[in-house]
Tab-separated table of C-alpha atoms and ligand atoms in Angstrom:
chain	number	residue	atom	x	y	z
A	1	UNK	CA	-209.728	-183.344	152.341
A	2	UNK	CA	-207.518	-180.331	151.793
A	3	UNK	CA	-207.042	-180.218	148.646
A	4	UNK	CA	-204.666	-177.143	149.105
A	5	UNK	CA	-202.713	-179.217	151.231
A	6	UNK	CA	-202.344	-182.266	149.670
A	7	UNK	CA	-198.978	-183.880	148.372
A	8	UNK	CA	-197.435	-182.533	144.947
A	9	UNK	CA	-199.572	-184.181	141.923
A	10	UNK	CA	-202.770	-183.485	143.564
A	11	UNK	CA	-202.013	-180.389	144.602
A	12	UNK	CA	-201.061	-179.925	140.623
A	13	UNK	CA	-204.625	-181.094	139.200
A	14	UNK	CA	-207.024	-179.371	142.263
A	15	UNK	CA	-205.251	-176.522	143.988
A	16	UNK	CA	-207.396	-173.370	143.237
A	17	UNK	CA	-210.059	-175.293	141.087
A	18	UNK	CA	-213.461	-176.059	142.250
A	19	UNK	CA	-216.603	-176.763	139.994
A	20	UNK	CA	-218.080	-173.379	139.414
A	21	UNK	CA	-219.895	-172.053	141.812
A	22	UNK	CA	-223.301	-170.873	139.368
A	23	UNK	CA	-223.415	-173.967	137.116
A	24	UNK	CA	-221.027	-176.821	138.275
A	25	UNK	CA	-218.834	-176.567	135.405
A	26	UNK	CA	-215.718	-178.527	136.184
A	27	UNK	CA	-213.175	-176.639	134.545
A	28	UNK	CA	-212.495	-172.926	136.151
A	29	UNK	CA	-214.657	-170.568	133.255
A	30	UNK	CA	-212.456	-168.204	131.126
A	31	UNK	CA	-213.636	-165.112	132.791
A	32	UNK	CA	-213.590	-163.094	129.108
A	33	UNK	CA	-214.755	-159.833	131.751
A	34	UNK	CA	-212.988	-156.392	132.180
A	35	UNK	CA	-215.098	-155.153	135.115
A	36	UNK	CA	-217.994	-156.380	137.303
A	37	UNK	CA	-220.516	-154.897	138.247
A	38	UNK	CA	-221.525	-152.630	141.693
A	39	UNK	CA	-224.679	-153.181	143.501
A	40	UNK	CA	-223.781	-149.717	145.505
A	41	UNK	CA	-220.799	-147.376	144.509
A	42	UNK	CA	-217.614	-149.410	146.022
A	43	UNK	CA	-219.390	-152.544	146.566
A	44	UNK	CA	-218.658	-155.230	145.154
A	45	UNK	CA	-217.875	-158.912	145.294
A	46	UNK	CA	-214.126	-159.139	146.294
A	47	UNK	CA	-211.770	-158.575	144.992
A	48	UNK	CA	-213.601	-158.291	141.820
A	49	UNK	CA	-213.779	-154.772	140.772
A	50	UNK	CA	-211.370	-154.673	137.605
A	51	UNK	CA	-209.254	-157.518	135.743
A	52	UNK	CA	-206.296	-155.504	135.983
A	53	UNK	CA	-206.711	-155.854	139.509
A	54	UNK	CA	-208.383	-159.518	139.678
A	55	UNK	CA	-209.982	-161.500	137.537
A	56	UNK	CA	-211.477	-165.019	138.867
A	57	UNK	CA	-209.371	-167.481	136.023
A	58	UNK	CA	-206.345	-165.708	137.212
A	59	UNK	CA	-207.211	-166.194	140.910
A	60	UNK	CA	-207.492	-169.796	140.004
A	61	UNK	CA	-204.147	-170.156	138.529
A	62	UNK	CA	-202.487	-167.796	141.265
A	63	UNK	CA	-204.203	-170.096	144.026
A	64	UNK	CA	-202.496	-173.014	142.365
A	65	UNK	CA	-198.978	-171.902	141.615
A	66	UNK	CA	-198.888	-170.474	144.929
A	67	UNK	CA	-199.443	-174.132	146.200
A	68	UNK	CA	-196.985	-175.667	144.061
A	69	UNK	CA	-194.685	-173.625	145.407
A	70	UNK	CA	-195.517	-174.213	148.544
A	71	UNK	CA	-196.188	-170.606	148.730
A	72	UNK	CA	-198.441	-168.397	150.635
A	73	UNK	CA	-199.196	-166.372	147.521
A	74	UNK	CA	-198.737	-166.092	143.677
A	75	UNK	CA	-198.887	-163.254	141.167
A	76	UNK	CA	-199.301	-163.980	137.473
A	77	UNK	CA	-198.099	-161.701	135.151
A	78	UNK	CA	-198.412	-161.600	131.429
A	79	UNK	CA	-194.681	-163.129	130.314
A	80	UNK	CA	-191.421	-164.268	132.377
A	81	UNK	CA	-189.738	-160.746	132.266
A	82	UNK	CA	-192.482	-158.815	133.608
A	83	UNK	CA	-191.787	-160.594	137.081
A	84	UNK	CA	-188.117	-159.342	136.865
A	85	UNK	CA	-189.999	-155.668	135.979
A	86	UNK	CA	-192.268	-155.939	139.186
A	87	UNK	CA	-189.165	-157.042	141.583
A	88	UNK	CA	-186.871	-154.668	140.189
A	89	UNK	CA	-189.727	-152.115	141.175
A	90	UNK	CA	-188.915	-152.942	144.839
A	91	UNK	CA	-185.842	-151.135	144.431
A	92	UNK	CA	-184.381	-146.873	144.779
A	93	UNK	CA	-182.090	-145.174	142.896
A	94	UNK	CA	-178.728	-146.519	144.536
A	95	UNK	CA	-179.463	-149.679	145.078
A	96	UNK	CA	-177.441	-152.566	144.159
A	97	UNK	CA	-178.524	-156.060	142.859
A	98	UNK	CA	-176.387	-159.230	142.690
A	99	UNK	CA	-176.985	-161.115	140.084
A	100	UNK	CA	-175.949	-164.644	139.163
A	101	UNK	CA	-173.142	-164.756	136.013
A	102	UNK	CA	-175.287	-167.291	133.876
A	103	UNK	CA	-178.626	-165.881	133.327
A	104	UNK	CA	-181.265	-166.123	130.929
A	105	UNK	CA	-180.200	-163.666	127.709
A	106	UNK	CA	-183.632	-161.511	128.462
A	107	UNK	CA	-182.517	-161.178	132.450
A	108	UNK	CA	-179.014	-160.001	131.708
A	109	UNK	CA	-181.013	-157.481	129.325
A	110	UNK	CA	-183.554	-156.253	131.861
A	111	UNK	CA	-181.122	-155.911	134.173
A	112	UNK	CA	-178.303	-154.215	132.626
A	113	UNK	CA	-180.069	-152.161	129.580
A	114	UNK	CA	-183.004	-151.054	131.443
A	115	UNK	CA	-182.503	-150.763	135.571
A	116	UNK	CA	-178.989	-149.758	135.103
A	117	UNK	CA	-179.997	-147.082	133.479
A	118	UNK	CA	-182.208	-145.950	136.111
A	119	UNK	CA	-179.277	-145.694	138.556
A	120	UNK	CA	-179.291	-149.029	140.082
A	121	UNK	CA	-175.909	-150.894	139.790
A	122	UNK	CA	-175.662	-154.682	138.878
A	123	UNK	CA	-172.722	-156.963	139.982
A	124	UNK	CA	-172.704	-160.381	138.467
A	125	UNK	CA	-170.747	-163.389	140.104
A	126	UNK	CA	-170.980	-166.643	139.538
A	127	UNK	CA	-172.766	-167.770	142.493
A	128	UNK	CA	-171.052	-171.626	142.344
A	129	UNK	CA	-168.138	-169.778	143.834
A	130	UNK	CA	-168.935	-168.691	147.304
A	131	UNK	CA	-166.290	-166.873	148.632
A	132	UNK	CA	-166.479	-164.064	145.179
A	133	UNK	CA	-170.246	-164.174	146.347
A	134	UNK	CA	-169.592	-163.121	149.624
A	135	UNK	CA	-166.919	-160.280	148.622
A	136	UNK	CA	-169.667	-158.832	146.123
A	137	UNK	CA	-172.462	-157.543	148.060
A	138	UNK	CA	-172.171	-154.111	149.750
A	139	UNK	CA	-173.915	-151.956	151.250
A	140	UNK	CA	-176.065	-151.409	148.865
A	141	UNK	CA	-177.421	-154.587	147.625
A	142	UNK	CA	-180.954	-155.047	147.813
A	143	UNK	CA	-181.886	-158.017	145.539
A	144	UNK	CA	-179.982	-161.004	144.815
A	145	UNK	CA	-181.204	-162.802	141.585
A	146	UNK	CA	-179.949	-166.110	140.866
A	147	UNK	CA	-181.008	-169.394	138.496
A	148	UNK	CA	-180.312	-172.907	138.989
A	149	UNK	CA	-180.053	-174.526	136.944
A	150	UNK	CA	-178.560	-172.081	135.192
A	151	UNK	CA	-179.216	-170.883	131.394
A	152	UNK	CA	-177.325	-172.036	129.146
A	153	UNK	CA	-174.305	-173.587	131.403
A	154	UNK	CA	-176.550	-175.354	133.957
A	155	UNK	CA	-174.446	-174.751	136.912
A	156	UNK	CA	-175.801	-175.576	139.771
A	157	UNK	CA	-176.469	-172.921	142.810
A	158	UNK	CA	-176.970	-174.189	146.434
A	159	UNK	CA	-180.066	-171.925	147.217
A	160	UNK	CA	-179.780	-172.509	150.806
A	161	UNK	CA	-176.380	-171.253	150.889
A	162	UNK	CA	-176.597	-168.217	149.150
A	163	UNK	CA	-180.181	-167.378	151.164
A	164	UNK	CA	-178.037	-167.578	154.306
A	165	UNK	CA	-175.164	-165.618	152.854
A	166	UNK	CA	-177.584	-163.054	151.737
A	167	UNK	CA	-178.933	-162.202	154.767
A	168	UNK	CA	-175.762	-162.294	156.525
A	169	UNK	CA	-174.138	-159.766	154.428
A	170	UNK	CA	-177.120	-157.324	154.445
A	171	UNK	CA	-178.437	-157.729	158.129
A	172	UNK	CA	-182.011	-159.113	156.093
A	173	UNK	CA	-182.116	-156.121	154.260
A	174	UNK	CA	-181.570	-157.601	151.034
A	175	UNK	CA	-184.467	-160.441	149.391
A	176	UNK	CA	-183.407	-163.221	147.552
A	177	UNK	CA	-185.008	-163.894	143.841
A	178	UNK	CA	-184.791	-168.071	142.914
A	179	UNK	CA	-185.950	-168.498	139.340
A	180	UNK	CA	-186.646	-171.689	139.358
A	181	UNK	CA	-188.039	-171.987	135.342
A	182	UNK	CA	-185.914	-174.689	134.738
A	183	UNK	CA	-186.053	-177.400	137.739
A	184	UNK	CA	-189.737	-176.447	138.179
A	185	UNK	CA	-191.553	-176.788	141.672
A	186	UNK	CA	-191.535	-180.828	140.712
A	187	UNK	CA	-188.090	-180.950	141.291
A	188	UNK	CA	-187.300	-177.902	143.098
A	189	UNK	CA	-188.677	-175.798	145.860
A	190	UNK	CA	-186.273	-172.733	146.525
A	191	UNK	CA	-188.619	-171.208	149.174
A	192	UNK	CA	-188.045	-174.116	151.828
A	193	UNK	CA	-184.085	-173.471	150.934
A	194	UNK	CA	-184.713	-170.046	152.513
A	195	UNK	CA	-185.683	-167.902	149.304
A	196	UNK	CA	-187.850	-165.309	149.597
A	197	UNK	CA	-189.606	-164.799	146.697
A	198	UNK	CA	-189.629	-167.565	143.275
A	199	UNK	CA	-190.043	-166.588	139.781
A	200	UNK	CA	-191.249	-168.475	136.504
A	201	UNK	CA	-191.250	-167.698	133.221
A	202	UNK	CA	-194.422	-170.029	132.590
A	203	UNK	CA	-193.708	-169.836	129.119
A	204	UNK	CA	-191.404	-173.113	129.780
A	205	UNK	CA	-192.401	-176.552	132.117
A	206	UNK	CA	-194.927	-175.248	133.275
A	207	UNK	CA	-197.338	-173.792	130.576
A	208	UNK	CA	-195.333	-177.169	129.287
A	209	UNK	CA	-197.071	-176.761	125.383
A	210	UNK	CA	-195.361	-173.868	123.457
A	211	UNK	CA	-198.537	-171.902	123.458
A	212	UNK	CA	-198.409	-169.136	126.024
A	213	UNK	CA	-196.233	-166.692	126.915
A	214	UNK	CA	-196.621	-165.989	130.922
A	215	UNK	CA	-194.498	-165.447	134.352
A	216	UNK	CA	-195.124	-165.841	137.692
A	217	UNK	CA	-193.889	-164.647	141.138
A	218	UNK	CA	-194.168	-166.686	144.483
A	219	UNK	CA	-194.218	-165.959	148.091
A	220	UNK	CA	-194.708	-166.257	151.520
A	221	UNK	CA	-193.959	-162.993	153.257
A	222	UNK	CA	-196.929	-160.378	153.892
A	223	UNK	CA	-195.414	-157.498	153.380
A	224	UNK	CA	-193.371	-158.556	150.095
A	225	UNK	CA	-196.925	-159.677	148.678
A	226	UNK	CA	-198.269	-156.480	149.472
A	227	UNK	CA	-195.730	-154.496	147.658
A	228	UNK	CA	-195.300	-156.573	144.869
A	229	UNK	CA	-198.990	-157.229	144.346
A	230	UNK	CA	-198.974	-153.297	144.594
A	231	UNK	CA	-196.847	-153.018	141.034
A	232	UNK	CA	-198.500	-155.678	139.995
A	233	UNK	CA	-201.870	-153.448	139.572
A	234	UNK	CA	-200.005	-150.459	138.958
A	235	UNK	CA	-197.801	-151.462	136.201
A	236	UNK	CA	-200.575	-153.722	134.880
A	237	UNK	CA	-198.018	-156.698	133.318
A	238	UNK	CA	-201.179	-159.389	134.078
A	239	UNK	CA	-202.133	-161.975	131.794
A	240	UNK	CA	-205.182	-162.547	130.290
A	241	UNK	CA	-207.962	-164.977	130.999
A	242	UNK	CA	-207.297	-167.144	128.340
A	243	UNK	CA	-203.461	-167.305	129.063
A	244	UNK	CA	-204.438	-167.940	132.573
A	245	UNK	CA	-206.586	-170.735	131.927
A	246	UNK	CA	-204.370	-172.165	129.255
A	247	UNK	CA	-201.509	-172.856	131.829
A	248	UNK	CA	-203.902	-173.586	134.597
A	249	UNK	CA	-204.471	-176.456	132.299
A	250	UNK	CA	-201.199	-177.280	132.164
A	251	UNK	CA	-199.649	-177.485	135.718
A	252	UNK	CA	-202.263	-180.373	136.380
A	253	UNK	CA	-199.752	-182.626	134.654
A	254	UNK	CA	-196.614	-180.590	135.595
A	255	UNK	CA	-196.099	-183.815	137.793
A	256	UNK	CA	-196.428	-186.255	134.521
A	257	UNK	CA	-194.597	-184.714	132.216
A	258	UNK	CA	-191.228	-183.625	134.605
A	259	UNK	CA	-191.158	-187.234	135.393
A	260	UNK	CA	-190.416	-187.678	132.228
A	261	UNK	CA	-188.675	-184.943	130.795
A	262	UNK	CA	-186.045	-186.210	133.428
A	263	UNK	CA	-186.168	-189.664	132.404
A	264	UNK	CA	-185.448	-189.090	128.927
A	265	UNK	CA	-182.774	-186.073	129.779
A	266	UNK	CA	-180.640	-188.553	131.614
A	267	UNK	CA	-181.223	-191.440	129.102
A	268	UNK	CA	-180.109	-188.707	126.431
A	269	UNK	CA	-177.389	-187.123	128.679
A	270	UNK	CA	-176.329	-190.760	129.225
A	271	UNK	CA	-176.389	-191.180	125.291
A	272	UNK	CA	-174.182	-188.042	124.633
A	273	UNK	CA	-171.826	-188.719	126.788
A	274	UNK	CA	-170.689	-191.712	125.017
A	275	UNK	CA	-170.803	-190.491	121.851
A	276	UNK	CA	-167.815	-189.810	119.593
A	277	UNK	CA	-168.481	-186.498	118.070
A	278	UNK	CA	-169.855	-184.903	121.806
A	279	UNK	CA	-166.393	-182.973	123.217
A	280	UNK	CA	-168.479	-182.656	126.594
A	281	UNK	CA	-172.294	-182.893	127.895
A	282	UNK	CA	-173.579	-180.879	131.458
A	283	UNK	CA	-176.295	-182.346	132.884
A	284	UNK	CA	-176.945	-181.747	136.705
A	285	UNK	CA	-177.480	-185.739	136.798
A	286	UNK	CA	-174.401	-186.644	135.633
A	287	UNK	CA	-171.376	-187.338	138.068
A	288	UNK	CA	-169.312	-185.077	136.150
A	289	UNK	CA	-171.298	-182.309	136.675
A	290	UNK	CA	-168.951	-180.097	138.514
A	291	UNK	CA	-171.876	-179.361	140.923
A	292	UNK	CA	-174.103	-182.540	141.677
A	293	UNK	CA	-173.787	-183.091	144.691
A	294	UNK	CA	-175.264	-179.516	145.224
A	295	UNK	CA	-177.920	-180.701	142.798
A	296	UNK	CA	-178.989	-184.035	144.261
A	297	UNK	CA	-179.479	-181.939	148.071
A	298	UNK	CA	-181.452	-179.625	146.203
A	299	UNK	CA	-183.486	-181.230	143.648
A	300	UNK	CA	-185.962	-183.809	144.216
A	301	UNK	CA	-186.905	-186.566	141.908
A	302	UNK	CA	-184.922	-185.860	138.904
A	303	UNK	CA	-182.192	-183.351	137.228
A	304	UNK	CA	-184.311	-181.170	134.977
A	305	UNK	CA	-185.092	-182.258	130.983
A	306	UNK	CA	-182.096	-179.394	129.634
A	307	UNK	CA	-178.501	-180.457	128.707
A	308	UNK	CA	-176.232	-178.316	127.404
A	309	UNK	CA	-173.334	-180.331	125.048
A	310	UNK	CA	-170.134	-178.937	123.491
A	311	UNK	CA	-169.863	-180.769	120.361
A	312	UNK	CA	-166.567	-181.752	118.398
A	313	UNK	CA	-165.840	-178.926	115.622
A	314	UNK	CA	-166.912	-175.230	115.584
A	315	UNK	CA	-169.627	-173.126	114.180
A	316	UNK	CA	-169.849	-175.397	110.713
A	317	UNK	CA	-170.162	-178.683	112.718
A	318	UNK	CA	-172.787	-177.657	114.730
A	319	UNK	CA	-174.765	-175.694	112.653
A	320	UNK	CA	-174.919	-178.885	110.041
A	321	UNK	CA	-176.053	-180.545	114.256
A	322	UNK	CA	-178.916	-178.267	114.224
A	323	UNK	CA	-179.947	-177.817	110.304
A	324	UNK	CA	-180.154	-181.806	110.050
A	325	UNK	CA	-181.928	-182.937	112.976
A	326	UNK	CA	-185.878	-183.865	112.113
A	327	UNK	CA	-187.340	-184.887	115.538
A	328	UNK	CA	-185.698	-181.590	117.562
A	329	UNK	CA	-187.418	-178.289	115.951
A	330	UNK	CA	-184.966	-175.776	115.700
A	331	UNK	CA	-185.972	-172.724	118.168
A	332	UNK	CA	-185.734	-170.397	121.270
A	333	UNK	CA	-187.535	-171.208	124.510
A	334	UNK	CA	-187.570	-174.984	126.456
A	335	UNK	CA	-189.694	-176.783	128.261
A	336	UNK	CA	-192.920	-177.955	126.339
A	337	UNK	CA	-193.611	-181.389	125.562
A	338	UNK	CA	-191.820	-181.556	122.449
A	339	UNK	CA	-188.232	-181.907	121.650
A	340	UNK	CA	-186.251	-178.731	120.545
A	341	UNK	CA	-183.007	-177.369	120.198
A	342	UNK	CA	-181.249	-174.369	120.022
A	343	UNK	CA	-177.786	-172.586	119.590
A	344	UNK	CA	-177.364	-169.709	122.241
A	345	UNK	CA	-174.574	-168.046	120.908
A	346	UNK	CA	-176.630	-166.920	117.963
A	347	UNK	CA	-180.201	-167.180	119.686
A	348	UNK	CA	-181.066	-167.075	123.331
A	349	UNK	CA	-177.887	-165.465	124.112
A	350	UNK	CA	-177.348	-163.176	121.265
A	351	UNK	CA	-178.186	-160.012	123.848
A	352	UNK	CA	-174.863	-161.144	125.975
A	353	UNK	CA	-171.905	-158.938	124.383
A	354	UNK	CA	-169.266	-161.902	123.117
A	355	UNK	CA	-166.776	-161.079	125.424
A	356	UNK	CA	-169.039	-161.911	128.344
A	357	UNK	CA	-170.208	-164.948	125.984
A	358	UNK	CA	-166.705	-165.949	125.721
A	359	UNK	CA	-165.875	-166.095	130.005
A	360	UNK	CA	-168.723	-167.566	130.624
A	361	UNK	CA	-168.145	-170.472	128.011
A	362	UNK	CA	-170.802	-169.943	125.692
A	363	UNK	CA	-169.177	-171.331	122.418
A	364	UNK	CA	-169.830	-171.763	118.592
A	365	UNK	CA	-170.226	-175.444	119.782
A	366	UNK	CA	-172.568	-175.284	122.862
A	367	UNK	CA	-175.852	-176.717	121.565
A	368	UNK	CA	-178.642	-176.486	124.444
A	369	UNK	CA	-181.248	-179.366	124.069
A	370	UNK	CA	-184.942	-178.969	125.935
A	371	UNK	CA	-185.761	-182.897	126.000
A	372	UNK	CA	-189.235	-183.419	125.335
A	373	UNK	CA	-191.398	-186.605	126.359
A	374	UNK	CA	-191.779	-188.173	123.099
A	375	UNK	CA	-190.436	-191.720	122.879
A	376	UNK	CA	-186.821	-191.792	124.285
A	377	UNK	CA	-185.296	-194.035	122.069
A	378	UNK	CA	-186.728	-191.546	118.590
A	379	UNK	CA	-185.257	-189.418	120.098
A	380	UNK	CA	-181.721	-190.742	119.967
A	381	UNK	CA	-182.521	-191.780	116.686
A	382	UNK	CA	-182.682	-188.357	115.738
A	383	UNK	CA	-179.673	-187.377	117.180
A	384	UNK	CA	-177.239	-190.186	115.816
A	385	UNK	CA	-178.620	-189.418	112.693
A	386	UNK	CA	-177.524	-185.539	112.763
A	387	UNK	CA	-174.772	-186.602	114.132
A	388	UNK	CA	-173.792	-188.826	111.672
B	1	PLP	C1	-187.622	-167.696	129.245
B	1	PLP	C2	-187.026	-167.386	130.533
B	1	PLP	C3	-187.282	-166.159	131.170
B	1	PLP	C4	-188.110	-165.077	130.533
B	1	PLP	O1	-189.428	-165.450	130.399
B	1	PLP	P1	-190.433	-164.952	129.249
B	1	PLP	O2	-191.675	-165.710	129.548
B	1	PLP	O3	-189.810	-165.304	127.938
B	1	PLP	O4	-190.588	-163.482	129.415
B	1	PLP	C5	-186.720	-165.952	132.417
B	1	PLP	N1	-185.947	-166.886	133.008
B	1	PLP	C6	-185.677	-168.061	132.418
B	1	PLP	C7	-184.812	-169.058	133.129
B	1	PLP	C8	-186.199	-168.360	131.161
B	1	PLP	O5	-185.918	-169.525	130.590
């Protein structure tokens, strides 16, 4: 059997593993080497001649995130940001990048603190609204970056649409960036929507424990592999072994666990909604959301475990939210198996200047929950309780 092949939760627990070739071992070794040795000046067993380079735990994981993906290859890198850093490298002086409105706080800081220094412009749209899409590339653009769901709002982008528009409006000159962190390749798959290239920040789903910091870059294109595996080696953002094998571990129940991150989001979305002190809740699942129809072409098999809710009250209200809640642990970052919460105004999103806070709705009372799969029902517990 193809392993490689396979449908989605094997392909989670076997791509890229095999028992060990030299003793059997099950598990893929943590490859604790910097070099490996030459029998003859330049030979040596490929591509094994440095771990910046390669290193056999990180082929493993690359092998299987490339198959989640659905991808013809994946890079690993040593955090979320650094794959931003390598696909920014693509790029000249000059160039111009479109970039999606509601980002991640550490994209919008990449972007605008660091490559717009180095003489490459930055237009951000909000990429639910098609036609200010389409009248914001030029000539110019190069790299479209988007996220969907997005951080902390949760629209919605139809990947498909913008893929098309993008190569439309730049004759194919321009490559289009999904990072798809927060629907994960469980639920979403932004290549077969016509991306070219996906990004992670494994740090979330799909390292899925709160213990390693990571990123990852997917794709099927030749010559975009080439040249990002090229600053890849030369800018040397790789992870180590033990990362590597830590969220190797991990994506084998990426399957498990997103199954029921989304069945407790909506049960919790569901919750919120009803609930007297909750002004408004976004959840891709819900009706409401001003994009799910978008969201149900797009997504497969669930809406994601984040909602974002605007609770009643300002700052005082929902910092008493956050400060009594037991079961949710008060931090930054999403995605692992336990429940936590955080306010982006002050946290995530303290790197977005308040005015651009402000249009983009990120209020003193938008609380951003990453539902974890503990039992649903403690979790509303915990919740009514704070809220209380
Ligand atoms: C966390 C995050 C990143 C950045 O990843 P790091 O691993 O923290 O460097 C990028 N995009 C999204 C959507 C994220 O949530």
């Amino acid at each position: 059997m193809d392993k490689e092949n396979a449908r989605f939760a094997t392909r989670c627990i076997h791509a890229g593993c095999r028992p060990d070739p030299t003793t059997g071992a099950i598990s893929v070794p943590v490859y604790m080497t910097s070099t490996y040795a030459q029998t003859s000046p330049g030979v040596f067993k490929e591509p094994y001649d440095y771990s910046r380079s390669a290193n056999p735990t990180r082929t493993a994981l690359e092998t299987n995130l490339a198959s989640l993906e659905g991808a013809k290859y994946g890079l690993s890198f040593g955090s979320g940001v650094a794959t931003i850093d390598c696909c920014c490298h693509l790029l000249n002086t000059g160039d111009h990048i479109l970039l999606c409105d509601d980002v991640y706080g550490g994209t919008y800081r990449i972007f605008k603190r660091v490559f717009e220094q180095m003489g490459i412009s930055i237009t951000r749209v909000d990429m639910t609204d098609h036609d200010a899409t389409r009248a914001a590339f030029t000539d110019k653009t190069r790299m479209v970056w988007l996220e969907t769901p997005t951080n902390p709002t949760l629209k919605v982008i139809d990947i498909a649409a913008i893929s098309q528009m993008a190569k439309d409006a730049t004759g194919g000159k321009a490559f289009v960036v999904a990072d798809n962190t927060f629907a994960t390749p469980a639920l979403q798959n932004p290549l077969s929507l016509g991306a070219d290239v996906v990004s992670h920040s494994t740090t979330k789903y799909l390292g899925g424990h709160a213990d390693v910091v990571g990123g990852a870059l997917m794709v099927n294109d030749d010559d975009l592999h080439e040249r990002l595996k090229f600053v890849q080696n030369s800018v040397g953002a790789v992870p180590g072994p033990m990362d590597c094998f830590l969220t190797l571990r991990s994506t084998k129940t990426l399957h498990l666990r997103m199954q029921r991150h989304c069945e407790n989001a909506a049960k919790v979305a569901g919750h919120l909604v009803e609930h007297a002190k909750v002004d408004r809740v976004v959840y891709p699942g819900l009706d409401s959301h001003p994009q799910h129809n978008v969201a149900k072409k797009q997504m497969c098999g669930g809406f994601g475990g984040m909602i974002t809710a605007f609770l009643k009250g300002g700052i005082n209200e929902s910092r008493g939210f956050l400060e009594k809640l037991q079961l949710f642990t008060l931090a930054e970052s999403l995605g692992g198996v336990e429940s936590l919460i955080e306010h982006p105004g002050i946290m995530t999103h303290a790197s977005v200047p308040a005015e651009e806070r402000a249009k983009l709705g990120i209020s003193d009372s938008l609380v951003r929950f990453s539902v974890g799969v503990e039992d649903v029902s403690d979790i509303i517990d915990d919740i009514d309780q704070a809220l209380a």
